PDB file of C-alpha atoms in Angstrom:
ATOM      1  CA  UNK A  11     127.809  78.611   0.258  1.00 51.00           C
ATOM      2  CA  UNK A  12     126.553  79.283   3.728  1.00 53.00           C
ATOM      3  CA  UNK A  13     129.148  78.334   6.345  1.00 54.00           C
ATOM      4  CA  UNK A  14     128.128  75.814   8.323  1.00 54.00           C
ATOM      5  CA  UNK A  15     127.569  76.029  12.211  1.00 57.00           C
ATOM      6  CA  UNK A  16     128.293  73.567  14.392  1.00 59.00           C
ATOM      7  CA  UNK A  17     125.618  72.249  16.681  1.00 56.00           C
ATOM      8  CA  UNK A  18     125.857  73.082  20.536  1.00 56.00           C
ATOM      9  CA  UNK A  19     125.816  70.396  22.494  1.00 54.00           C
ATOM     10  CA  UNK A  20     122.617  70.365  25.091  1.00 53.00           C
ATOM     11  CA  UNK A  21     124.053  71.594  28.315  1.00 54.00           C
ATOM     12  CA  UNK A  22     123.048  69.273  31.133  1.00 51.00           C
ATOM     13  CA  UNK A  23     123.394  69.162  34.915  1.00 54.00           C
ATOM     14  CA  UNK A  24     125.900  67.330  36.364  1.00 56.00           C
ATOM     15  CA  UNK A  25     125.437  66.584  40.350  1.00 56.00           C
ATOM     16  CA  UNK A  26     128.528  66.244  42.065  1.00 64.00           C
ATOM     17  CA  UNK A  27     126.956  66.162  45.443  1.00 70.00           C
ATOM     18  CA  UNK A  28     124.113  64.283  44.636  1.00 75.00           C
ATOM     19  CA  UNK A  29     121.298  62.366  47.477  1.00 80.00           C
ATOM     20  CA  UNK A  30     122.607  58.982  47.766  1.00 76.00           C
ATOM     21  CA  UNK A  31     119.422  57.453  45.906  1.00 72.00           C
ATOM     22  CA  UNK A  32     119.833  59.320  42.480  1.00 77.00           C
ATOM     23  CA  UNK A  33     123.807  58.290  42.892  1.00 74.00           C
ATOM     24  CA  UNK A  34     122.118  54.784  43.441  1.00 72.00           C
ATOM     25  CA  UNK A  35     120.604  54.560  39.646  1.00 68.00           C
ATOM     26  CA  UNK A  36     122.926  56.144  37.855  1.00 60.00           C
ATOM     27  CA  UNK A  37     120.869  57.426  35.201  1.00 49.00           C
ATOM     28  CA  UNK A  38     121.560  60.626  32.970  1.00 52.00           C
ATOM     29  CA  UNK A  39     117.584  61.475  33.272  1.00 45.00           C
ATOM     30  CA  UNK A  40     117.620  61.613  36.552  1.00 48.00           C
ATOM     31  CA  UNK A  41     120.678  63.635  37.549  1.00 68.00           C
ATOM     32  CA  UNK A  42     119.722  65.085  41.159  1.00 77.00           C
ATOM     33  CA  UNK A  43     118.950  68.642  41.418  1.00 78.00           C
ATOM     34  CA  UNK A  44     120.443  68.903  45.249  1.00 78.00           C
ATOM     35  CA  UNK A  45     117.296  70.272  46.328  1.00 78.00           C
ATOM     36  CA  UNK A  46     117.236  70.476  50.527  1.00 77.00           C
ATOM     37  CA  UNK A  47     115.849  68.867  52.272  1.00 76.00           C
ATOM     38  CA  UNK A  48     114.584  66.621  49.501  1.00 79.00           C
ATOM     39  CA  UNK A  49     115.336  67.051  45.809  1.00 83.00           C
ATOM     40  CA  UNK A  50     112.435  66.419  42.960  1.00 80.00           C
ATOM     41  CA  UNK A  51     113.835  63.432  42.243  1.00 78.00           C
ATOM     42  CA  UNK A  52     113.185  61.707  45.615  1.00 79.00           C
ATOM     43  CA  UNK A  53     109.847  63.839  46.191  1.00 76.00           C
ATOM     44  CA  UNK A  54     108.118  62.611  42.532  1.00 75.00           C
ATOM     45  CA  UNK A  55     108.568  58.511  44.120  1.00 75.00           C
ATOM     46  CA  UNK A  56     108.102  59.693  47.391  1.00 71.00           C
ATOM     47  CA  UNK A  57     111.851  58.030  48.523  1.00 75.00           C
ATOM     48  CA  UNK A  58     113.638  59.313  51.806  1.00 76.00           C
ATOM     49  CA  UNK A  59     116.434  62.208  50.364  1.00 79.00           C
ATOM     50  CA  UNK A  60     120.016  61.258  52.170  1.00 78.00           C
ATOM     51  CA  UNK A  61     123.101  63.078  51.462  1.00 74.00           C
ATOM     52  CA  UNK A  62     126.412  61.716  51.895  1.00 72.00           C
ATOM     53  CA  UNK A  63     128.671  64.817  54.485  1.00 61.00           C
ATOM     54  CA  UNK A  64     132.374  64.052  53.082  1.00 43.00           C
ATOM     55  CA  UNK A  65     132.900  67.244  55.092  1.00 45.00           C
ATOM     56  CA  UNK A  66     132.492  65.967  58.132  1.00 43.00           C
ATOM     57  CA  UNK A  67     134.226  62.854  57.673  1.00 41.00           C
ATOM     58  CA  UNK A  68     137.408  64.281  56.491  1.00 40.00           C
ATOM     59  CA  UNK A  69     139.414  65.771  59.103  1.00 44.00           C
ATOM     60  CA  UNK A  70     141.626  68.910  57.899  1.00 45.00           C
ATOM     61  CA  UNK A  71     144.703  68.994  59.263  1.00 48.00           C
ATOM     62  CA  UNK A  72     147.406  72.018  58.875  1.00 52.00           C
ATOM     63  CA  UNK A  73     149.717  72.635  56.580  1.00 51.00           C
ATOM     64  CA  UNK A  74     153.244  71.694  57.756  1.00 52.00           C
ATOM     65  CA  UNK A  75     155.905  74.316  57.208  1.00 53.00           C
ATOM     66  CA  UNK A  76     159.342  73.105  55.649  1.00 52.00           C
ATOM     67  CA  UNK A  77     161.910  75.258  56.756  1.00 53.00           C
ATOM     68  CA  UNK A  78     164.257  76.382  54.194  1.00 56.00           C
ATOM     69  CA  UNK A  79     167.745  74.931  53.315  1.00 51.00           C
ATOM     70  CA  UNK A  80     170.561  77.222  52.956  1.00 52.00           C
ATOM     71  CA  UNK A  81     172.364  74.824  51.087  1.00 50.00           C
ATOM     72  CA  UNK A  82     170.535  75.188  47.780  1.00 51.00           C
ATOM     73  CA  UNK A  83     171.600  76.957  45.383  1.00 49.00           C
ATOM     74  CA  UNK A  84     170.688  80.712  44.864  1.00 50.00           C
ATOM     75  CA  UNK A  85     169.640  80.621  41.418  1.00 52.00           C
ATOM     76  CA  UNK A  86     167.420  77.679  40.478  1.00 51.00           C
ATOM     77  CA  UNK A  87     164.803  77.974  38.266  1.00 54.00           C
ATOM     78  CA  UNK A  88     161.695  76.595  39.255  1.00 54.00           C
ATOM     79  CA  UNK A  89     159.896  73.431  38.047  1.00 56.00           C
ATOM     80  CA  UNK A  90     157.374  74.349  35.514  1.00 60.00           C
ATOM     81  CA  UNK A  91     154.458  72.507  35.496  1.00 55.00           C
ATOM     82  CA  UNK A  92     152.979  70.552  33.022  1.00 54.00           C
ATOM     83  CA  UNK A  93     149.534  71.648  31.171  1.00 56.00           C
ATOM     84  CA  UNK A  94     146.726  69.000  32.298  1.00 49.00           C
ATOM     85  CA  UNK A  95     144.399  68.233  35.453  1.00 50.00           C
ATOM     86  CA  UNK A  96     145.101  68.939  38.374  1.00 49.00           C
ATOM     87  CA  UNK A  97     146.348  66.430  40.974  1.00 49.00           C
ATOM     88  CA  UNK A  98     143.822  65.046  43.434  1.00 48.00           C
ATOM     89  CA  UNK A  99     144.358  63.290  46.769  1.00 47.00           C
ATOM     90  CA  UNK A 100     142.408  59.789  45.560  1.00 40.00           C
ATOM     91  CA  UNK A 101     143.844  58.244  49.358  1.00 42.00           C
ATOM     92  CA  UNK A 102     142.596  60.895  50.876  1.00 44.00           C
ATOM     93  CA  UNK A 103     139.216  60.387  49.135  1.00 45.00           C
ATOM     94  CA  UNK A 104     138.722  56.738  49.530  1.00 42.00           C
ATOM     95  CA  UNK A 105     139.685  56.835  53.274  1.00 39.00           C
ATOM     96  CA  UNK A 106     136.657  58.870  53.382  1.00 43.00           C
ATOM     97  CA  UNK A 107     133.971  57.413  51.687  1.00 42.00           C
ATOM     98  CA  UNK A 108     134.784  54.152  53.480  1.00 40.00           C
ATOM     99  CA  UNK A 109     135.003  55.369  56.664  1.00 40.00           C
ATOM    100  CA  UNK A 110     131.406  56.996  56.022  1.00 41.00           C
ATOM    101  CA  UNK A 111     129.583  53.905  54.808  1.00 38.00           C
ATOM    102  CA  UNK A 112     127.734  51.975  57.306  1.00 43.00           C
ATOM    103  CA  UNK A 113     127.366  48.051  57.788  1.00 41.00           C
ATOM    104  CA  UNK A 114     124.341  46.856  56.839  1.00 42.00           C
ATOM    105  CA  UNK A 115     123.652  45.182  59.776  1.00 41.00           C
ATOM    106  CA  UNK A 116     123.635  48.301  61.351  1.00 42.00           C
ATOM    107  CA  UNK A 117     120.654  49.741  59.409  1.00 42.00           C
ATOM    108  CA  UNK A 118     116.700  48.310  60.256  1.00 47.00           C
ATOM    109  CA  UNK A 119     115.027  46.002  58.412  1.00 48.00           C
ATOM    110  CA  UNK A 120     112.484  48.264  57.170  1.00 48.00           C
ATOM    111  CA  UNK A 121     113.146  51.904  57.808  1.00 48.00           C
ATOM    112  CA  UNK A 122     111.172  53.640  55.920  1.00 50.00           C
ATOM    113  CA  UNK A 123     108.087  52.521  53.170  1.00 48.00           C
ATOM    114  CA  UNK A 124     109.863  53.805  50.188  1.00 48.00           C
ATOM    115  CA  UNK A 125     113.441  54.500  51.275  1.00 52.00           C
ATOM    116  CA  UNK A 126     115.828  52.723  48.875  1.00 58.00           C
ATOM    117  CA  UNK A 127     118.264  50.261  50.089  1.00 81.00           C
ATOM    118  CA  UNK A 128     120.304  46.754  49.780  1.00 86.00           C
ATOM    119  CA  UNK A 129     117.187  44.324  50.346  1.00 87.00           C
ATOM    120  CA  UNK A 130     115.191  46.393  47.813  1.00 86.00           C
ATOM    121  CA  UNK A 131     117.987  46.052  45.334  1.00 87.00           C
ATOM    122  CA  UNK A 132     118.320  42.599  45.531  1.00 89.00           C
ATOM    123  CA  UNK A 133     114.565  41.980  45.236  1.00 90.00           C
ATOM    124  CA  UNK A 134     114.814  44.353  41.863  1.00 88.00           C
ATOM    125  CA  UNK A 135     117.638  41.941  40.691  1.00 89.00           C
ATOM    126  CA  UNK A 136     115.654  38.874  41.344  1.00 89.00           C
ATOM    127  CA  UNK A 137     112.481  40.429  39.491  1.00 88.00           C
ATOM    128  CA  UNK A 138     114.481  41.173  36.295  1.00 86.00           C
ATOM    129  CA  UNK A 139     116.469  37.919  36.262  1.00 87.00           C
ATOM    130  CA  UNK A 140     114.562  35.281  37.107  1.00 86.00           C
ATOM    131  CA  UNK A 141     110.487  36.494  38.481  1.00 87.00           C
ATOM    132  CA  UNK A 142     109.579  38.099  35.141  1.00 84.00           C
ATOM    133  CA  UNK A 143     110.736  35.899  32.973  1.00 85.00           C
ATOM    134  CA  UNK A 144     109.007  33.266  34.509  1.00 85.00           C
ATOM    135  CA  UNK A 145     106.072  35.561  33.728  1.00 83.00           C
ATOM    136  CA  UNK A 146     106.757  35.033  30.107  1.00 82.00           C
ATOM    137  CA  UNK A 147     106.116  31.547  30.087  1.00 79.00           C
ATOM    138  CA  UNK A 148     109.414  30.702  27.867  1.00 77.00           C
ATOM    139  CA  UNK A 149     112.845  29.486  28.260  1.00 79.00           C
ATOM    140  CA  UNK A 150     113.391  31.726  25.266  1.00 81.00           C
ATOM    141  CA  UNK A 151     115.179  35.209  26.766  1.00 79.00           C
ATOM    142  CA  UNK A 152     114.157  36.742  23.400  1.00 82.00           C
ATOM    143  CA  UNK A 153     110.897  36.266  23.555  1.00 84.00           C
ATOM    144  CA  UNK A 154     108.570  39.324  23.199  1.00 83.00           C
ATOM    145  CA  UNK A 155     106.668  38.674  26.824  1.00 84.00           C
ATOM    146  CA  UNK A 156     109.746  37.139  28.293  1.00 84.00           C
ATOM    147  CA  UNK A 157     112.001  41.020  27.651  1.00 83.00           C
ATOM    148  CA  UNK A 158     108.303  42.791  28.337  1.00 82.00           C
ATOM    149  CA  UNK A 159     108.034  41.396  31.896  1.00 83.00           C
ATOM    150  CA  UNK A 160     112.389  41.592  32.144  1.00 79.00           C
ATOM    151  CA  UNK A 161     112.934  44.772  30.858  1.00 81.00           C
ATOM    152  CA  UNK A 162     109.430  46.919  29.923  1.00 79.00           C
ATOM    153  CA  UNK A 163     107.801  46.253  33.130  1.00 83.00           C
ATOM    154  CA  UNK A 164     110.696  47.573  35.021  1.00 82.00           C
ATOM    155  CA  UNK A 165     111.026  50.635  33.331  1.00 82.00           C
ATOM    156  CA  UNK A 166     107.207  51.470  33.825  1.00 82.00           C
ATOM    157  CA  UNK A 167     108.104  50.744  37.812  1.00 82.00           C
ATOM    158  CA  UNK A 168     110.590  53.126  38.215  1.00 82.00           C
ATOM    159  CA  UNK A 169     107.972  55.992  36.826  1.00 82.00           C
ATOM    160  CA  UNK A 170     105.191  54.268  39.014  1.00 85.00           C
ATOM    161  CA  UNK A 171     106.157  53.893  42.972  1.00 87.00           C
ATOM    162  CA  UNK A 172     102.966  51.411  43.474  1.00 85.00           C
ATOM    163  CA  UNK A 173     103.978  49.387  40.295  1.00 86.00           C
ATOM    164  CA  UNK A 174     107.724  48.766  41.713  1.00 89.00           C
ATOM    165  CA  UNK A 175     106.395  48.035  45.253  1.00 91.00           C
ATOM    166  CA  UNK A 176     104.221  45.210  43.554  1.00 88.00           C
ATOM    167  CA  UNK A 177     106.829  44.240  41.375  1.00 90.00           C
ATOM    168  CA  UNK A 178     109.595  43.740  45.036  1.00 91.00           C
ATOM    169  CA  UNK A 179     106.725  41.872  46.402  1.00 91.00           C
ATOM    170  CA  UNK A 180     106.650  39.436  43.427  1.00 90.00           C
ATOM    171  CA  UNK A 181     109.910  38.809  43.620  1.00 91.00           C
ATOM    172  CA  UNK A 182     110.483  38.362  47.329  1.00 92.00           C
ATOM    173  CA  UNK A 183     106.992  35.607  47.715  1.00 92.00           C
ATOM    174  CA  UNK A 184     109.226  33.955  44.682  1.00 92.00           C
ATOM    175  CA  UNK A 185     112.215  34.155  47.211  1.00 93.00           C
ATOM    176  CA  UNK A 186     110.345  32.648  49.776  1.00 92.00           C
ATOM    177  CA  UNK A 187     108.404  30.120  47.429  1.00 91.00           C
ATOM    178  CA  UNK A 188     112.058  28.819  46.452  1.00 90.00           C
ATOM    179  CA  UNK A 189     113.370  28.324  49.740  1.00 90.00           C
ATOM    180  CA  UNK A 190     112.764  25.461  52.092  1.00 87.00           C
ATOM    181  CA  UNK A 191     110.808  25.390  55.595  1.00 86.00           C
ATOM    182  CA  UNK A 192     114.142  25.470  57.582  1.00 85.00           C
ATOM    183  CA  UNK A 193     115.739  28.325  55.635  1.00 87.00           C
ATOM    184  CA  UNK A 194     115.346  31.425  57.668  1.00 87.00           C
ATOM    185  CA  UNK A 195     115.606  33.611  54.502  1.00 90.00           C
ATOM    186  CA  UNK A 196     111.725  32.029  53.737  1.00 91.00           C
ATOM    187  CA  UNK A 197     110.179  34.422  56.818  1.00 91.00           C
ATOM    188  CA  UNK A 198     112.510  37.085  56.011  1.00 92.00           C
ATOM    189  CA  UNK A 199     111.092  37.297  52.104  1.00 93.00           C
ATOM    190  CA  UNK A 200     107.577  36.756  52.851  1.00 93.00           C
ATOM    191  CA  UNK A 201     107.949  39.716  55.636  1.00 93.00           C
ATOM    192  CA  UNK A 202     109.424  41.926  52.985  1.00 92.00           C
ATOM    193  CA  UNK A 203     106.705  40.084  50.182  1.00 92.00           C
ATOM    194  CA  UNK A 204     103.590  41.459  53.055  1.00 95.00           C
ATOM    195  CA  UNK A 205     105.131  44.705  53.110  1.00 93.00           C
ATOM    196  CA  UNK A 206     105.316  45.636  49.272  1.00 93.00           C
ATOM    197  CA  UNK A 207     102.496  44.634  48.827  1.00 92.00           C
ATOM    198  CA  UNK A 208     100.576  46.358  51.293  1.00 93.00           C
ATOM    199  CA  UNK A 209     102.034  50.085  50.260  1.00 92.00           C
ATOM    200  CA  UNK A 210     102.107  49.523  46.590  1.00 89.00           C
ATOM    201  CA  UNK A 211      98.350  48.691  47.258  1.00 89.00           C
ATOM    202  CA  UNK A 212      97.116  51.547  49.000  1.00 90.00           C
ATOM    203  CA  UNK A 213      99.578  53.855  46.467  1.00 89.00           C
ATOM    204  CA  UNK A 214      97.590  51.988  43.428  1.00 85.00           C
ATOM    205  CA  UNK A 215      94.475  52.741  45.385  1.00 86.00           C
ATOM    206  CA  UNK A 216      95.006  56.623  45.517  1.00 87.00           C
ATOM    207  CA  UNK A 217      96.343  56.252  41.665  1.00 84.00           C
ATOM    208  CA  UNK A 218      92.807  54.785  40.846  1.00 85.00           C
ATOM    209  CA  UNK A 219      90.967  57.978  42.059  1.00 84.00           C
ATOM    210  CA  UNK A 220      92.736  60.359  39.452  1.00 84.00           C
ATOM    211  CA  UNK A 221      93.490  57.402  36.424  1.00 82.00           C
ATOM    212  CA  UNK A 222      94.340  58.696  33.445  1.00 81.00           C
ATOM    213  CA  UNK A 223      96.622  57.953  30.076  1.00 80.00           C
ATOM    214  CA  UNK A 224      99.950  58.485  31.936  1.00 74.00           C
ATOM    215  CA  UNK A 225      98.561  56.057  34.600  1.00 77.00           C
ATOM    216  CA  UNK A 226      96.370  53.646  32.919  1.00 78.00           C
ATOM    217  CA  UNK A 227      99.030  51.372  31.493  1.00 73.00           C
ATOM    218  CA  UNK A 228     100.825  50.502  34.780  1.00 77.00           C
ATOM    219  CA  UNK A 229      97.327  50.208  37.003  1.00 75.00           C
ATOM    220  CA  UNK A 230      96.367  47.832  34.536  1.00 72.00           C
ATOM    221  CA  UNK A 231      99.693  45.541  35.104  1.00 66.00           C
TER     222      UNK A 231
END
């Protein structure tokens, strides 16, 4: 009998010092390729590439010297230690990542046409929760349009920049459609519903020029 090999597992790229936005999804497909100044990930959906400087916002200080103790004993063996991991400073580390995030008040409403942030988030959420399966036309989740407008239509977005800038400005003229006259949160959706809409419809626009069977499928949602 021929022994049998075992199969290799398919090496794959892990990103330790990923751009903020493929940290963001959290997606084995997309593991970020640390290109500078923008990696391919961020450059296919045209996003603004950020990386997070942990150098910078960890100050180094010097080791401290401990003088030695002439009262210990000459002949001491010394601790051996134990097979495993090494230790890591996790204070250390969380001290800095918090210290590098920024409010979100801090940050303009709309910085840039594609860059990812909190707002854009939140109008995913409400587009997979409640917008598209309204869509569907049933109170059933299970039902066939109800998961194709939930869960298919979203997945053909994230491939498709125009088709996920129409699908934010869906969900943020629902936003607005929900909330009453005296709510401010009715202009702020309806600025943010104006604003999808009008760069995932020029981006659908150049699409159009150079259709084809890759591109077909989402122009025609």
């Amino acid at each position: 009998m021929l022994p049998t090999q075992r199969l290799k597992k398919k090496p794959h790229q892990k990103s330790r010092n990923g751009c903020i936005n493929c940290k963001l999804r959290k997606v084995k497909t997309f593991q970020c390729d640390e290109s500078q100044p923008r990696c391919t990930n961020c450059d296919r959906f045209r996003l603004d590439c950020r990386y997070r400087n942990l150098r910078q916002s960890v100050s180094v200080s010097p080791p401290t010297v401990v003088p030695q103790v002439d009262t210990e004993p000459a002949h001491v063996a010394p601790a051996r230690r134990k097979r495993g991991r090494p230790r890591k400073d996790w204070t250390s580390q969380g001290l800095a990542s918090e210290t590098h995030i920024q409010p979100e008040s801090s940050q303009p409403l709309l910085s840039s046409d594609t860059e990812l942030n909190i707002t854009q988030a939140e109008l995913l959420h409400q587009f997979i929760t409640c917008t598209g399966p309204n869509l569907g036309g049933s109170d059933d989740p299970n039902h066939p349009i109800v998961k194709f407008w939930s869960r298919n239509a979203t997945l053909l977005a994230i491939s498709h920049p125009y088709l996920l800038h129409l699908s934010l400005s869906l969900a943020a003229y629902h936003l607005a459609f929900l909330a009453s006259e005296t709510e401010p949160s009715k202009a702020h959706h309806t600025l943010l519903a104006r604003h999808h809409f009008s760069v995932g419809l020029t981006q659908a626009n150049e699409a159009l020029s150079s259709i084809d069977t890759s591109t077909c499928g989402s122009l025609y949602m």
